Amino acid sequence: QVQLVESGGGLVQAGGSLRLSCAASGRTFSSYDMGWFRQAPGKEREFVGAIRRSGGMTYYADSVKGRFTISRDNAKNTVFLQMNSLRPEDTAVYYCAAGQFWGSARYRDSDYDYWGQGTQVTVSS
């Protein structure tokens, strides 16, 4: 069992930055692949990015590529989402998720087993 807690959300102006954190419980954090998703009102939950358990490979949605960066510190059981050049369309509840999967499975919420409660990010224009 893994428990995840997101933090770092808030209100920022367009062009600003936020850094989200996701703290995980357990000694086996390094064995999990981690993903970030977001959901805006009236929209489906959307893949944002993912990082492999080793930290050596990252994946991003086209909408955030070049602006967002995922990293992890396995010694601290924490994964981060650095968000730069924020846009109003980035406004959403952001969730972190943990899973153990193979191959190309990483883009769907069904690929993950554990989820945090989410943190609100609001970008004003």
Backbone as numpy.savetxt, mean C-alpha at the origin, in Angstrom:
# Nx Ny Nz CAx CAy CAz Cx Cy Cz
-1.50 -16.04 11.54 -2.33 -14.85 11.54 -1.45 -13.61 11.54
-1.87 -12.64 10.76 -1.15 -11.38 10.63 -2.12 -10.24 10.88
-1.71 -9.29 11.70 -2.47 -8.08 11.93 -1.73 -6.90 11.32
-2.45 -6.06 10.60 -1.87 -4.93 9.89 -2.55 -3.65 10.34
-1.75 -2.61 10.56 -2.27 -1.32 10.98 -1.63 -0.23 10.13
-2.46 0.48 9.36 -1.97 1.58 8.54 -1.96 2.88 9.33
-1.07 3.77 8.94 -1.03 5.10 9.52 -0.40 6.06 8.52
-0.54 7.34 8.77 0.10 8.35 7.96 -0.81 9.09 7.01
-2.06 8.70 6.93 -2.99 9.40 6.06 -3.32 10.78 6.58
-3.94 11.57 5.72 -4.31 12.92 6.11 -4.74 13.74 4.92
-4.82 15.04 5.14 -5.23 16.00 4.12 -4.02 16.76 3.63
-3.81 16.76 2.32 -2.71 17.49 1.72 -3.19 18.21 0.48
-2.45 19.22 0.09 -2.76 19.93 -1.14 -2.14 19.22 -2.33
-2.74 19.42 -3.48 -2.20 18.84 -4.71 -0.74 19.24 -4.87
0.06 18.26 -5.26 1.49 18.47 -5.40 2.29 18.11 -4.17
1.60 17.88 -3.07 2.26 17.54 -1.83 2.61 16.08 -1.72
3.11 15.71 -0.55 3.57 14.34 -0.32 3.04 13.81 1.00
2.89 12.50 1.05 2.55 11.78 2.26 3.32 10.47 2.27
3.61 10.00 3.46 4.23 8.69 3.62 3.34 7.84 4.50
2.82 6.77 3.92 1.99 5.84 4.66 2.85 4.71 5.20
2.47 4.23 6.38 3.15 3.10 6.99 2.15 2.01 7.29
2.61 0.79 7.25 1.80 -0.36 7.60 2.63 -1.24 8.51
2.22 -1.32 9.76 2.93 -2.12 10.75 2.26 -3.48 10.87
3.07 -4.51 10.83 2.57 -5.88 10.87 3.03 -6.58 12.13
2.19 -7.46 12.61 2.54 -8.29 13.75 3.23 -9.56 13.28
3.83 -10.26 14.23 4.38 -11.57 13.94 5.85 -11.57 13.60
6.43 -12.75 13.72 7.85 -12.93 13.43 8.12 -13.27 11.98
7.07 -13.57 11.22 7.23 -14.06 9.86 6.89 -13.02 8.81
7.00 -11.75 9.16 6.69 -10.68 8.22 7.47 -10.81 6.92
8.72 -11.20 7.03 9.57 -11.27 5.85 9.14 -12.36 4.88
8.27 -13.25 5.29 7.79 -14.31 4.41 6.58 -13.89 3.59
6.07 -12.68 3.80 4.87 -12.20 3.12 5.19 -11.17 2.06
4.52 -11.33 0.94 4.46 -10.27 -0.04 3.43 -9.25 0.44
3.69 -7.97 0.18 2.84 -6.91 0.68 2.30 -6.07 -0.47
1.05 -5.69 -0.35 0.43 -4.86 -1.36 -0.23 -3.64 -0.76
-0.38 -2.62 -1.58 -1.17 -1.44 -1.25 -2.31 -1.32 -2.24
-3.50 -1.09 -1.72 -4.69 -0.86 -2.52 -5.36 0.42 -2.06
-6.25 0.93 -2.88 -7.02 2.09 -2.49 -8.43 1.97 -3.04
-9.35 2.65 -2.37 -10.73 2.63 -2.80 -11.35 4.00 -2.59
-11.84 4.57 -3.67 -12.54 5.84 -3.65 -14.04 5.58 -3.68
-14.85 6.51 -3.20 -16.30 6.32 -3.23 -16.81 6.05 -4.63
-17.64 5.03 -4.75 -18.21 4.69 -6.04 -17.31 3.91 -6.96
-16.13 3.54 -6.49 -15.20 2.81 -7.32 -14.81 1.49 -6.66
-14.34 0.58 -7.49 -13.83 -0.68 -6.99 -12.48 -0.47 -6.31
-12.15 -1.38 -5.43 -10.83 -1.34 -4.83 -9.77 -1.51 -5.91
-8.77 -0.67 -5.89 -7.80 -0.56 -6.96 -6.40 -0.91 -6.47
-5.71 -1.70 -7.25 -4.33 -2.01 -6.95 -3.46 -0.78 -7.11
-2.60 -0.54 -6.14 -1.67 0.58 -6.18 -0.25 0.09 -6.43
0.19 -0.86 -5.63 1.53 -1.39 -5.78 1.75 -2.57 -4.87
2.85 -3.25 -5.08 3.20 -4.40 -4.27 4.71 -4.52 -4.19
5.15 -5.23 -3.17 6.57 -5.48 -2.99 6.74 -6.93 -2.56
7.70 -7.58 -3.19 7.96 -8.96 -2.86 8.56 -9.09 -1.48
8.47 -10.30 -0.94 8.93 -10.53 0.43 10.39 -10.17 0.62
11.18 -10.34 -0.43 12.59 -10.02 -0.36 12.86 -8.52 -0.45
11.89 -7.77 -0.94 12.08 -6.35 -1.18 12.79 -6.03 -2.47
13.16 -7.05 -3.23 13.93 -6.85 -4.43 13.12 -6.48 -5.66
11.81 -6.71 -5.62 10.95 -6.42 -6.75 9.74 -5.63 -6.28
9.42 -4.59 -7.02 8.24 -3.79 -6.76 7.40 -3.68 -8.01
6.11 -3.44 -7.83 5.15 -3.35 -8.92 4.21 -2.20 -8.65
3.83 -1.48 -9.70 3.00 -0.30 -9.53 1.93 -0.23 -10.60
0.80 0.31 -10.20 -0.21 0.67 -11.18 0.30 1.81 -12.04
-0.15 1.84 -13.30 0.29 2.90 -14.20 -0.06 4.29 -13.67
-1.15 4.39 -12.94 -1.60 5.68 -12.47 -0.69 6.31 -11.42
0.15 5.49 -10.78 1.01 6.01 -9.72 2.48 5.83 -10.03
2.80 5.13 -11.07 4.19 4.85 -11.40 4.96 6.15 -11.62
6.11 6.23 -10.99 6.92 7.43 -11.06 6.63 8.43 -9.97
5.52 8.26 -9.26 5.15 9.17 -8.18 5.18 8.48 -6.81
4.81 7.22 -6.78 4.75 6.47 -5.53 5.90 5.47 -5.47
6.36 5.20 -4.26 7.43 4.24 -4.05 7.10 3.36 -2.86
7.18 2.06 -3.06 6.97 1.09 -1.99 8.32 0.61 -1.48
8.43 0.51 -0.18 9.62 -0.06 0.43 9.22 -0.83 1.67
10.13 -1.62 2.19 9.84 -2.36 3.41 11.08 -2.48 4.26
10.85 -2.56 5.54 11.91 -2.78 6.51 11.51 -4.01 7.30
12.03 -5.14 6.90 11.63 -6.39 7.53 12.05 -6.47 8.99
13.13 -5.79 9.34 13.56 -5.78 10.73 12.56 -5.07 11.62
11.79 -4.14 11.06 10.78 -3.40 11.80 9.36 -3.85 11.50
9.22 -4.89 10.69 7.90 -5.41 10.33 7.00 -4.31 9.75
7.56 -3.52 8.87 6.84 -2.36 8.36 7.03 -2.23 6.85
5.96 -1.87 6.17 6.01 -1.54 4.75 5.56 -0.10 4.59
6.13 0.61 3.63 5.87 2.03 3.45 5.35 2.30 2.04
4.59 3.36 1.94 4.18 3.88 0.65 4.46 5.37 0.64
5.51 5.76 -0.06 5.86 7.16 -0.21 5.11 7.71 -1.41
4.30 8.72 -1.19 3.46 9.29 -2.23 3.89 10.73 -2.48
4.34 11.00 -3.68 4.76 12.33 -4.08 3.88 12.84 -5.22
3.93 14.14 -5.44 3.16 14.76 -6.52 1.71 14.33 -6.49
1.11 14.40 -5.33 -0.25 13.92 -5.16 -1.25 14.74 -5.96
-2.26 14.05 -6.44 -3.32 14.64 -7.24 -4.67 14.40 -6.56
-5.66 15.23 -6.85 -6.97 15.01 -6.26 -7.52 13.61 -6.53
-7.23 13.05 -7.68 -7.71 11.72 -8.00 -7.05 10.62 -7.18
-6.03 10.96 -6.40 -5.43 10.01 -5.47 -6.23 9.88 -4.18
-7.23 10.72 -4.01 -8.05 10.68 -2.81 -8.75 9.34 -2.69
-8.55 8.67 -1.57 -9.12 7.35 -1.35 -8.75 6.87 0.04
-9.36 5.77 0.44 -8.90 5.04 1.60 -7.84 4.06 1.13
-6.70 4.09 1.76 -5.59 3.25 1.38 -5.45 2.09 2.35
-5.31 0.90 1.79 -5.20 -0.33 2.57 -3.89 -1.04 2.27
-3.30 -1.61 3.29 -2.20 -2.52 3.06 -2.70 -3.95 3.24
-2.02 -4.86 2.58 -2.44 -6.25 2.59 -1.22 -7.15 2.54
-1.37 -8.34 3.08 -0.30 -9.33 3.11 -0.78 -10.63 2.49
0.11 -11.27 1.77 -0.22 -12.53 1.17 1.00 -13.35 0.87
0.76 -14.59 0.60 1.81 -15.51 0.17 1.33 -16.15 -1.11
1.88 -15.70 -2.21 1.40 -16.18 -3.50 2.58 -16.42 -4.44
2.24 -17.03 -5.54 3.23 -17.45 -6.51 3.05 -16.72 -7.83
4.11 -16.68 -8.59 4.05 -16.18 -9.96 3.57 -14.75 -10.05
2.57 -14.54 -10.92 2.09 -13.20 -11.22 0.95 -12.75 -10.32
0.55 -13.53 -9.36 -0.55 -13.17 -8.49 -0.12 -12.08 -7.52
-0.66 -10.86 -7.75 -0.36 -9.73 -6.88 -1.26 -8.54 -7.11
-2.05 -8.56 -8.19 -2.79 -7.38 -8.62 -4.22 -7.32 -8.14
-4.75 -8.42 -7.66 -6.14 -8.49 -7.22 -6.21 -8.61 -5.71
-7.27 -8.03 -5.13 -7.41 -8.13 -3.69 -7.59 -9.58 -3.24
-8.11 -10.43 -4.12 -8.27 -11.83 -3.78 -6.95 -12.57 -3.67
-5.86 -11.95 -4.09 -4.55 -12.56 -3.96 -4.00 -12.46 -2.54
-4.63 -11.66 -1.69 -4.11 -11.37 -0.36 -5.00 -11.98 0.72
-4.37 -12.31 1.83 -5.06 -13.00 2.92 -5.38 -12.11 4.11
-4.61 -11.07 4.33 -4.77 -10.22 5.50 -4.81 -8.76 5.08
-5.67 -8.00 5.76 -5.89 -6.60 5.41 -5.92 -5.71 6.64
-5.41 -4.51 6.48 -5.56 -3.51 7.51 -6.91 -2.82 7.39
-7.18 -1.89 8.31 -8.45 -1.18 8.34 -8.49 0.01 7.39
-7.35 0.43 6.91 -7.30 1.53 5.97 -7.01 2.86 6.62
-6.48 3.77 5.84 -6.22 5.13 6.28 -6.63 6.09 5.17
-7.31 7.16 5.55 -7.86 8.10 4.57 -6.79 9.05 4.08
-6.72 9.19 2.76 -5.87 10.19 2.12 -6.77 11.10 1.30
-6.70 12.39 1.58 -7.49 13.37 0.86 -6.57 14.42 0.27
-6.67 14.62 -1.03 -5.83 15.58 -1.73 -6.73 16.68 -2.26
-6.50 17.88 -1.80 -7.32 19.02 -2.21 -6.72 19.70 -3.42
-7.58 20.26 -4.25 -7.14 20.94 -5.45 -6.97 22.43 -5.21
